[in-house]
Amino acid sequence: NAGVMQNPRHLVRRRGQEARLRCSPMKGHSHVYWYRQLPEEGLKFMVYLQKENIIDESGMPKERFSAEFPKEGPSILRIQQVVRGDSAAYFCASSPGGQGQETQYFGPGTRLLVL
Amino acid sequence: GENVEQHPSTLSVQEGDSAVIKCTYSDSASNYFPWYKQELGKRPQLIIDIRSNVGEKKDQRIAVTLNKTAKHFSLHITETQPEDSAVYFCAARWALGQLTFGSGTQLTVLP
């Protein structure tokens, strides 16, 4: 059973470009969470999705950031017109969902560097 | 929303000694409390978790205690080894299911 997969592992963008980060949850998991981690800081919640639905996006900036989890394919976190402050590690996690199924397993992360 | 505070931010112990990391949370509705270990440049890895209907849980050298009344929970590592050196994060699950993380504890086990 493959774990949570993310790609790319490293992404370099110039200011103003777009960044697309992909996350494939563990097999059988229908809940996906995105977190951002700045250097030497903790993880901050961004958005929580289930298949085709955004459950909670309260941690995601209103401007330039969007997320989706389509019926088929990986979840995508999209950052438009990147700025240097977007440089961070972006982790996704997945869980099966449901009562007693809260455990979140993390992917290896995408390290975004904005030049 | 939920707020999680974690102490200490750094902790050094001699190999073989015990390490204790403490966290407090603000939302009494939080019902699930995992602990993650993160090595440099790696993903957070779950090491132990506890649900609100349980006061203590143990897995070999690692244990977690939860005091719902005081809204705090602690990680205990006994017989520490150099490979325990990492950053440890506590978290609380609230509202719809997202985790709120503490700020992390850098644990260093000195040989």
PDB file of C-alpha atoms in Angstrom:
ATOM      1  CA  ASN A   1       0.000   0.000   0.000  1.00  0.00           C
ATOM      2  CA  ALA A   2       1.825   3.075  -1.234  1.00  0.00           C
ATOM      3  CA  GLY A   3       1.926   6.019   1.106  1.00  0.00           C
ATOM      4  CA  VAL A   4       0.883   9.569   0.362  1.00  0.00           C
ATOM      5  CA  MET A   5       2.661  10.795  -2.735  1.00  0.00           C
ATOM      6  CA  GLN A   6       3.488  14.355  -3.669  1.00  0.00           C
ATOM      7  CA  ASN A   7       5.099  15.837  -6.715  1.00  0.00           C
ATOM      8  CA  PRO A   8       7.182  17.578  -7.534  1.00  0.00           C
ATOM      9  CA  ARG A   9       9.446  17.215  -4.515  1.00  0.00           C
ATOM     10  CA  HIS A  10      11.207  20.469  -5.343  1.00  0.00           C
ATOM     11  CA  LEU A  11       9.859  23.360  -7.386  1.00  0.00           C
ATOM     12  CA  VAL A  12      11.581  26.595  -8.330  1.00  0.00           C
ATOM     13  CA  ARG A  13       9.545  29.482  -9.656  1.00  0.00           C
ATOM     14  CA  ARG A  14      10.229  33.107 -10.434  1.00  0.00           C
ATOM     15  CA  ARG A  15       8.048  35.794  -8.954  1.00  0.00           C
ATOM     16  CA  GLY A  16       4.777  36.090 -10.851  1.00  0.00           C
ATOM     17  CA  GLN A  17       4.744  32.516 -12.135  1.00  0.00           C
ATOM     18  CA  GLU A  18       2.275  29.817 -11.152  1.00  0.00           C
ATOM     19  CA  ALA A  19       3.016  26.822  -8.953  1.00  0.00           C
ATOM     20  CA  ARG A  20       1.020  23.576  -9.090  1.00  0.00           C
ATOM     21  CA  LEU A  21       1.527  21.039  -6.340  1.00  0.00           C
ATOM     22  CA  ARG A  22       0.046  17.555  -6.563  1.00  0.00           C
ATOM     23  CA  CYS A  23      -0.950  15.101  -3.884  1.00  0.00           C
ATOM     24  CA  SER A  24      -2.126  11.510  -4.282  1.00  0.00           C
ATOM     25  CA  PRO A  25      -3.628  10.191  -1.047  1.00  0.00           C
ATOM     26  CA  MET A  26      -3.103   6.720   0.313  1.00  0.00           C
ATOM     27  CA  LYS A  27      -5.259   4.052  -1.274  1.00  0.00           C
ATOM     28  CA  GLY A  28      -8.695   4.051   0.326  1.00  0.00           C
ATOM     29  CA  HIS A  29      -8.322   7.566   1.744  1.00  0.00           C
ATOM     30  CA  SER A  30     -10.880  10.124   0.632  1.00  0.00           C
ATOM     31  CA  HIS A  31      -9.840  13.041   2.851  1.00  0.00           C
ATOM     32  CA  VAL A  32      -6.939  15.327   1.956  1.00  0.00           C
ATOM     33  CA  TYR A  33      -5.418  18.148   3.981  1.00  0.00           C
ATOM     34  CA  TRP A  34      -2.813  20.691   2.908  1.00  0.00           C
ATOM     35  CA  TYR A  35      -0.379  22.282   5.365  1.00  0.00           C
ATOM     36  CA  ARG A  36       2.372  24.837   4.913  1.00  0.00           C
ATOM     37  CA  GLN A  37       5.624  24.839   6.846  1.00  0.00           C
ATOM     38  CA  LEU A  38       7.935  27.827   6.827  1.00  0.00           C
ATOM     39  CA  PRO A  39      11.618  27.205   7.644  1.00  0.00           C
ATOM     40  CA  GLU A  40      12.091  26.206  11.289  1.00  0.00           C
ATOM     41  CA  GLU A  41       8.396  26.666  12.047  1.00  0.00           C
ATOM     42  CA  GLY A  42       5.420  24.435  12.667  1.00  0.00           C
ATOM     43  CA  LEU A  43       2.788  23.257  10.237  1.00  0.00           C
ATOM     44  CA  LYS A  44      -0.107  25.571   9.455  1.00  0.00           C
ATOM     45  CA  PHE A  45      -3.399  24.225   8.168  1.00  0.00           C
ATOM     46  CA  MET A  46      -4.463  25.548   4.783  1.00  0.00           C
ATOM     47  CA  VAL A  47      -7.348  23.549   3.334  1.00  0.00           C
ATOM     48  CA  TYR A  48      -9.311  20.329   3.855  1.00  0.00           C
ATOM     49  CA  LEU A  49     -10.923  18.547   0.924  1.00  0.00           C
ATOM     50  CA  GLN A  50     -12.929  15.463   0.214  1.00  0.00           C
ATOM     51  CA  LYS A  51     -13.563  14.179  -3.277  1.00  0.00           C
ATOM     52  CA  GLU A  52     -14.999  17.072  -5.330  1.00  0.00           C
ATOM     53  CA  ASN A  53     -15.680  19.147  -2.216  1.00  0.00           C
ATOM     54  CA  ILE A  54     -13.831  21.768  -0.210  1.00  0.00           C
ATOM     55  CA  ILE A  55     -14.724  21.176   3.421  1.00  0.00           C
ATOM     56  CA  ASP A  56     -12.716  23.964   5.038  1.00  0.00           C
ATOM     57  CA  GLU A  57     -10.433  26.515   3.397  1.00  0.00           C
ATOM     58  CA  SER A  58     -10.167  28.844   6.360  1.00  0.00           C
ATOM     59  CA  GLY A  59      -6.365  28.569   6.498  1.00  0.00           C
ATOM     60  CA  MET A  60      -5.786  29.382   2.860  1.00  0.00           C
ATOM     61  CA  PRO A  61      -5.157  32.960   1.701  1.00  0.00           C
ATOM     62  CA  LYS A  62      -8.123  34.310  -0.249  1.00  0.00           C
ATOM     63  CA  GLU A  63      -5.951  35.706  -2.988  1.00  0.00           C
ATOM     64  CA  ARG A  64      -3.828  33.638  -5.406  1.00  0.00           C
ATOM     65  CA  PHE A  65      -4.348  30.262  -3.684  1.00  0.00           C
ATOM     66  CA  SER A  66      -6.809  27.571  -4.725  1.00  0.00           C
ATOM     67  CA  ALA A  67      -7.209  23.845  -4.176  1.00  0.00           C
ATOM     68  CA  GLU A  68      -9.169  21.037  -5.707  1.00  0.00           C
ATOM     69  CA  PHE A  69      -9.638  17.288  -5.305  1.00  0.00           C
ATOM     70  CA  PRO A  70     -11.388  16.009  -8.419  1.00  0.00           C
ATOM     71  CA  LYS A  71     -13.292  12.767  -8.718  1.00  0.00           C
ATOM     72  CA  GLU A  72     -10.385  11.296 -10.658  1.00  0.00           C
ATOM     73  CA  GLY A  73      -6.762  12.170 -10.121  1.00  0.00           C
ATOM     74  CA  PRO A  74      -4.692  13.853  -7.431  1.00  0.00           C
ATOM     75  CA  SER A  75      -5.498  16.827  -5.277  1.00  0.00           C
ATOM     76  CA  ILE A  76      -3.913  20.024  -6.580  1.00  0.00           C
ATOM     77  CA  LEU A  77      -2.829  23.108  -4.692  1.00  0.00           C
ATOM     78  CA  ARG A  78      -2.399  26.020  -7.061  1.00  0.00           C
ATOM     79  CA  ILE A  79      -0.563  29.231  -6.284  1.00  0.00           C
ATOM     80  CA  GLN A  80      -0.861  31.984  -8.838  1.00  0.00           C
ATOM     81  CA  GLN A  81       1.558  34.903  -9.226  1.00  0.00           C
ATOM     82  CA  VAL A  82       3.945  33.544  -6.622  1.00  0.00           C
ATOM     83  CA  VAL A  83       5.869  35.886  -4.340  1.00  0.00           C
ATOM     84  CA  ARG A  84       8.997  35.248  -2.299  1.00  0.00           C
ATOM     85  CA  GLY A  85       6.925  34.818   0.847  1.00  0.00           C
ATOM     86  CA  ASP A  86       5.338  31.714  -0.688  1.00  0.00           C
ATOM     87  CA  SER A  87       8.662  29.883  -0.366  1.00  0.00           C
ATOM     88  CA  ALA A  88       7.971  27.038   2.045  1.00  0.00           C
ATOM     89  CA  ALA A  89       7.448  23.308   2.301  1.00  0.00           C
ATOM     90  CA  TYR A  90       3.915  22.277   1.415  1.00  0.00           C
ATOM     91  CA  PHE A  91       2.754  18.992   2.891  1.00  0.00           C
ATOM     92  CA  CYS A  92      -0.394  17.127   2.177  1.00  0.00           C
ATOM     93  CA  ALA A  93      -1.864  14.487   4.440  1.00  0.00           C
ATOM     94  CA  SER A  94      -4.650  12.000   3.940  1.00  0.00           C
ATOM     95  CA  SER A  95      -7.007  10.058   6.163  1.00  0.00           C
ATOM     96  CA  PRO A  96      -9.758   7.523   5.593  1.00  0.00           C
ATOM     97  CA  GLY A  97     -12.312   9.780   7.274  1.00  0.00           C
ATOM     98  CA  GLY A  98     -15.140   8.679   9.480  1.00  0.00           C
ATOM     99  CA  GLN A  99     -15.454   8.045  13.187  1.00  0.00           C
ATOM    100  CA  GLY A 100     -12.259   6.674  14.650  1.00  0.00           C
ATOM    101  CA  GLN A 101     -10.435   7.196  11.350  1.00  0.00           C
ATOM    102  CA  GLU A 102      -8.802  10.504  12.131  1.00  0.00           C
ATOM    103  CA  THR A 103      -5.162   9.565  11.696  1.00  0.00           C
ATOM    104  CA  GLN A 104      -3.485  11.723   9.077  1.00  0.00           C
ATOM    105  CA  TYR A 105      -0.514  10.384   7.130  1.00  0.00           C
ATOM    106  CA  PHE A 106       1.803  12.888   5.540  1.00  0.00           C
ATOM    107  CA  GLY A 107       3.425  12.930   2.155  1.00  0.00           C
ATOM    108  CA  PRO A 108       7.087  13.854   1.627  1.00  0.00           C
ATOM    109  CA  GLY A 109       6.245  17.462   0.847  1.00  0.00           C
ATOM    110  CA  THR A 110       6.959  19.853  -1.995  1.00  0.00           C
ATOM    111  CA  ARG A 111       9.644  22.431  -1.303  1.00  0.00           C
ATOM    112  CA  LEU A 112       8.792  25.578  -3.210  1.00  0.00           C
ATOM    113  CA  LEU A 113      11.462  28.183  -3.787  1.00  0.00           C
ATOM    114  CA  VAL A 114      10.465  31.506  -5.311  1.00  0.00           C
ATOM    115  CA  LEU A 115      13.315  33.489  -6.801  1.00  0.00           C
TER     116      LEU A 115
ATOM    117  CA  GLY B   1     -10.386  28.446  16.401  1.00  0.00           C
ATOM    118  CA  GLU B   2      -8.096  26.045  18.186  1.00  0.00           C
ATOM    119  CA  ASN B   3      -4.810  27.208  19.655  1.00  0.00           C
ATOM    120  CA  VAL B   4      -2.079  24.779  20.709  1.00  0.00           C
ATOM    121  CA  GLU B   5       0.917  25.806  22.781  1.00  0.00           C
ATOM    122  CA  GLN B   6       3.956  23.563  23.122  1.00  0.00           C
ATOM    123  CA  HIS B   7       6.859  23.647  25.582  1.00  0.00           C
ATOM    124  CA  PRO B   8       9.788  23.577  25.671  1.00  0.00           C
ATOM    125  CA  SER B   9      10.972  24.746  22.269  1.00  0.00           C
ATOM    126  CA  THR B  10      14.323  22.998  22.748  1.00  0.00           C
ATOM    127  CA  LEU B  11      15.241  20.085  24.984  1.00  0.00           C
ATOM    128  CA  SER B  12      18.596  18.377  25.499  1.00  0.00           C
ATOM    129  CA  VAL B  13      18.898  15.145  27.449  1.00  0.00           C
ATOM    130  CA  GLN B  14      21.602  12.585  28.049  1.00  0.00           C
ATOM    131  CA  GLU B  15      21.216   9.247  26.332  1.00  0.00           C
ATOM    132  CA  GLY B  16      19.181   6.943  28.540  1.00  0.00           C
ATOM    133  CA  ASP B  17      17.354   9.764  30.331  1.00  0.00           C
ATOM    134  CA  SER B  18      13.668  10.586  29.874  1.00  0.00           C
ATOM    135  CA  ALA B  19      12.228  13.468  27.869  1.00  0.00           C
ATOM    136  CA  VAL B  20       8.881  15.149  28.459  1.00  0.00           C
ATOM    137  CA  ILE B  21       7.157  17.582  26.103  1.00  0.00           C
ATOM    138  CA  LYS B  22       3.961  19.364  27.112  1.00  0.00           C
ATOM    139  CA  CYS B  23       1.113  20.893  25.124  1.00  0.00           C
ATOM    140  CA  THR B  24      -2.036  22.796  26.002  1.00  0.00           C
ATOM    141  CA  TYR B  25      -5.056  23.361  23.801  1.00  0.00           C
ATOM    142  CA  SER B  26      -7.891  25.854  23.952  1.00  0.00           C
ATOM    143  CA  ASP B  27     -10.948  24.213  22.375  1.00  0.00           C
ATOM    144  CA  SER B  28     -12.667  21.775  24.707  1.00  0.00           C
ATOM    145  CA  ALA B  29     -14.354  20.196  21.662  1.00  0.00           C
ATOM    146  CA  SER B  30     -11.013  18.848  20.409  1.00  0.00           C
ATOM    147  CA  ASN B  31     -11.119  15.067  20.579  1.00  0.00           C
ATOM    148  CA  TYR B  32      -7.965  13.662  19.018  1.00  0.00           C
ATOM    149  CA  PHE B  33      -4.338  14.432  19.825  1.00  0.00           C
ATOM    150  CA  PRO B  34      -1.494  13.033  17.696  1.00  0.00           C
ATOM    151  CA  TRP B  35       2.236  13.472  18.083  1.00  0.00           C
ATOM    152  CA  TYR B  36       4.534  13.667  15.077  1.00  0.00           C
ATOM    153  CA  LYS B  37       8.300  13.333  14.772  1.00  0.00           C
ATOM    154  CA  GLN B  38      10.014  15.227  11.988  1.00  0.00           C
ATOM    155  CA  GLU B  39      13.635  14.735  11.035  1.00  0.00           C
ATOM    156  CA  LEU B  40      15.418  17.413   9.053  1.00  0.00           C
ATOM    157  CA  GLY B  41      14.079  17.635   5.519  1.00  0.00           C
ATOM    158  CA  LYS B  42      11.649  14.768   6.042  1.00  0.00           C
ATOM    159  CA  ARG B  43       7.900  14.372   6.389  1.00  0.00           C
ATOM    160  CA  PRO B  44       6.179  14.431   9.798  1.00  0.00           C
ATOM    161  CA  GLN B  45       5.708  10.867  10.992  1.00  0.00           C
ATOM    162  CA  LEU B  46       3.043   9.856  13.473  1.00  0.00           C
ATOM    163  CA  ILE B  47       4.574   8.284  16.575  1.00  0.00           C
ATOM    164  CA  ILE B  48       1.583   8.033  18.892  1.00  0.00           C
ATOM    165  CA  ASP B  49      -1.916   9.446  19.260  1.00  0.00           C
ATOM    166  CA  ILE B  50      -4.645   9.562  21.873  1.00  0.00           C
ATOM    167  CA  ARG B  51      -8.368  10.118  21.751  1.00  0.00           C
ATOM    168  CA  SER B  52     -10.314  12.148  24.262  1.00  0.00           C
ATOM    169  CA  ASN B  53     -11.976   9.132  25.856  1.00  0.00           C
ATOM    170  CA  VAL B  54      -8.597   7.790  26.998  1.00  0.00           C
ATOM    171  CA  GLY B  55      -6.298   9.210  29.687  1.00  0.00           C
ATOM    172  CA  GLU B  56      -3.052   7.478  28.803  1.00  0.00           C
ATOM    173  CA  LYS B  57      -1.551   5.401  26.030  1.00  0.00           C
ATOM    174  CA  LYS B  58       1.801   3.668  25.818  1.00  0.00           C
ATOM    175  CA  ASP B  59       3.818   2.158  22.988  1.00  0.00           C
ATOM    176  CA  GLN B  60       7.178   0.738  24.074  1.00  0.00           C
ATOM    177  CA  ARG B  61       9.348   3.713  25.123  1.00  0.00           C
ATOM    178  CA  ILE B  62       6.742   6.313  24.186  1.00  0.00           C
ATOM    179  CA  ALA B  63       3.690   7.330  26.190  1.00  0.00           C
ATOM    180  CA  VAL B  64       1.127  10.097  25.977  1.00  0.00           C
ATOM    181  CA  THR B  65      -1.094  11.386  28.775  1.00  0.00           C
ATOM    182  CA  LEU B  66      -4.197  13.542  28.397  1.00  0.00           C
ATOM    183  CA  ASN B  67      -5.895  15.711  31.012  1.00  0.00           C
ATOM    184  CA  LYS B  68      -9.181  16.867  29.476  1.00  0.00           C
ATOM    185  CA  THR B  69     -10.139  19.020  32.437  1.00  0.00           C
ATOM    186  CA  ALA B  70      -6.934  21.015  32.297  1.00  0.00           C
ATOM    187  CA  LYS B  71      -6.768  20.759  28.487  1.00  0.00           C
ATOM    188  CA  HIS B  72      -3.225  19.581  28.334  1.00  0.00           C
ATOM    189  CA  PHE B  73      -1.401  16.524  27.048  1.00  0.00           C
ATOM    190  CA  SER B  74       2.175  15.360  27.270  1.00  0.00           C
ATOM    191  CA  LEU B  75       4.629  13.126  25.437  1.00  0.00           C
ATOM    192  CA  HIS B  76       7.000  10.994  27.467  1.00  0.00           C
ATOM    193  CA  ILE B  77      10.010   9.262  25.938  1.00  0.00           C
ATOM    194  CA  THR B  78      11.966   6.938  28.211  1.00  0.00           C
ATOM    195  CA  GLU B  79      15.465   5.517  27.725  1.00  0.00           C
ATOM    196  CA  THR B  80      16.220   8.059  25.034  1.00  0.00           C
ATOM    197  CA  GLN B  81      18.559   7.151  22.200  1.00  0.00           C
ATOM    198  CA  PRO B  82      20.482   9.377  19.744  1.00  0.00           C
ATOM    199  CA  GLU B  83      18.041   8.405  16.976  1.00  0.00           C
ATOM    200  CA  ASP B  84      15.261  10.039  19.001  1.00  0.00           C
ATOM    201  CA  SER B  85      16.829  13.407  18.145  1.00  0.00           C
ATOM    202  CA  ALA B  86      14.337  15.295  15.956  1.00  0.00           C
ATOM    203  CA  VAL B  87      11.635  17.933  16.113  1.00  0.00           C
ATOM    204  CA  TYR B  88       8.450  16.763  17.806  1.00  0.00           C
ATOM    205  CA  PHE B  89       5.056  18.343  17.143  1.00  0.00           C
ATOM    206  CA  CYS B  90       1.876  17.937  19.107  1.00  0.00           C
ATOM    207  CA  ALA B  91      -1.471  18.595  17.459  1.00  0.00           C
ATOM    208  CA  ALA B  92      -5.147  18.801  18.274  1.00  0.00           C
ATOM    209  CA  ARG B  93      -7.995  17.875  15.968  1.00  0.00           C
ATOM    210  CA  TRP B  94     -10.916  20.249  16.088  1.00  0.00           C
ATOM    211  CA  ALA B  95     -13.987  21.396  14.209  1.00  0.00           C
ATOM    212  CA  LEU B  96     -14.251  19.604  10.865  1.00  0.00           C
ATOM    213  CA  GLY B  97     -11.115  17.508  11.182  1.00  0.00           C
ATOM    214  CA  GLN B  98      -8.069  19.640  10.483  1.00  0.00           C
ATOM    215  CA  LEU B  99      -5.129  19.573  12.849  1.00  0.00           C
ATOM    216  CA  THR B 100      -3.755  22.559  14.704  1.00  0.00           C
ATOM    217  CA  PHE B 101      -0.081  22.042  15.488  1.00  0.00           C
ATOM    218  CA  GLY B 102       2.127  23.229  18.288  1.00  0.00           C
ATOM    219  CA  SER B 103       5.264  25.143  17.416  1.00  0.00           C
ATOM    220  CA  GLY B 104       7.551  22.134  17.864  1.00  0.00           C
ATOM    221  CA  THR B 105      10.240  20.927  20.248  1.00  0.00           C
ATOM    222  CA  GLN B 106      13.785  20.306  19.042  1.00  0.00           C
ATOM    223  CA  LEU B 107      14.932  17.278  21.034  1.00  0.00           C
ATOM    224  CA  THR B 108      18.642  16.531  21.167  1.00  0.00           C
ATOM    225  CA  VAL B 109      19.841  13.309  22.778  1.00  0.00           C
ATOM    226  CA  LEU B 110      23.485  13.604  23.754  1.00  0.00           C
ATOM    227  CA  PRO B 111      25.571  10.400  23.561  1.00  0.00           C
TER     228      PRO B 111
END
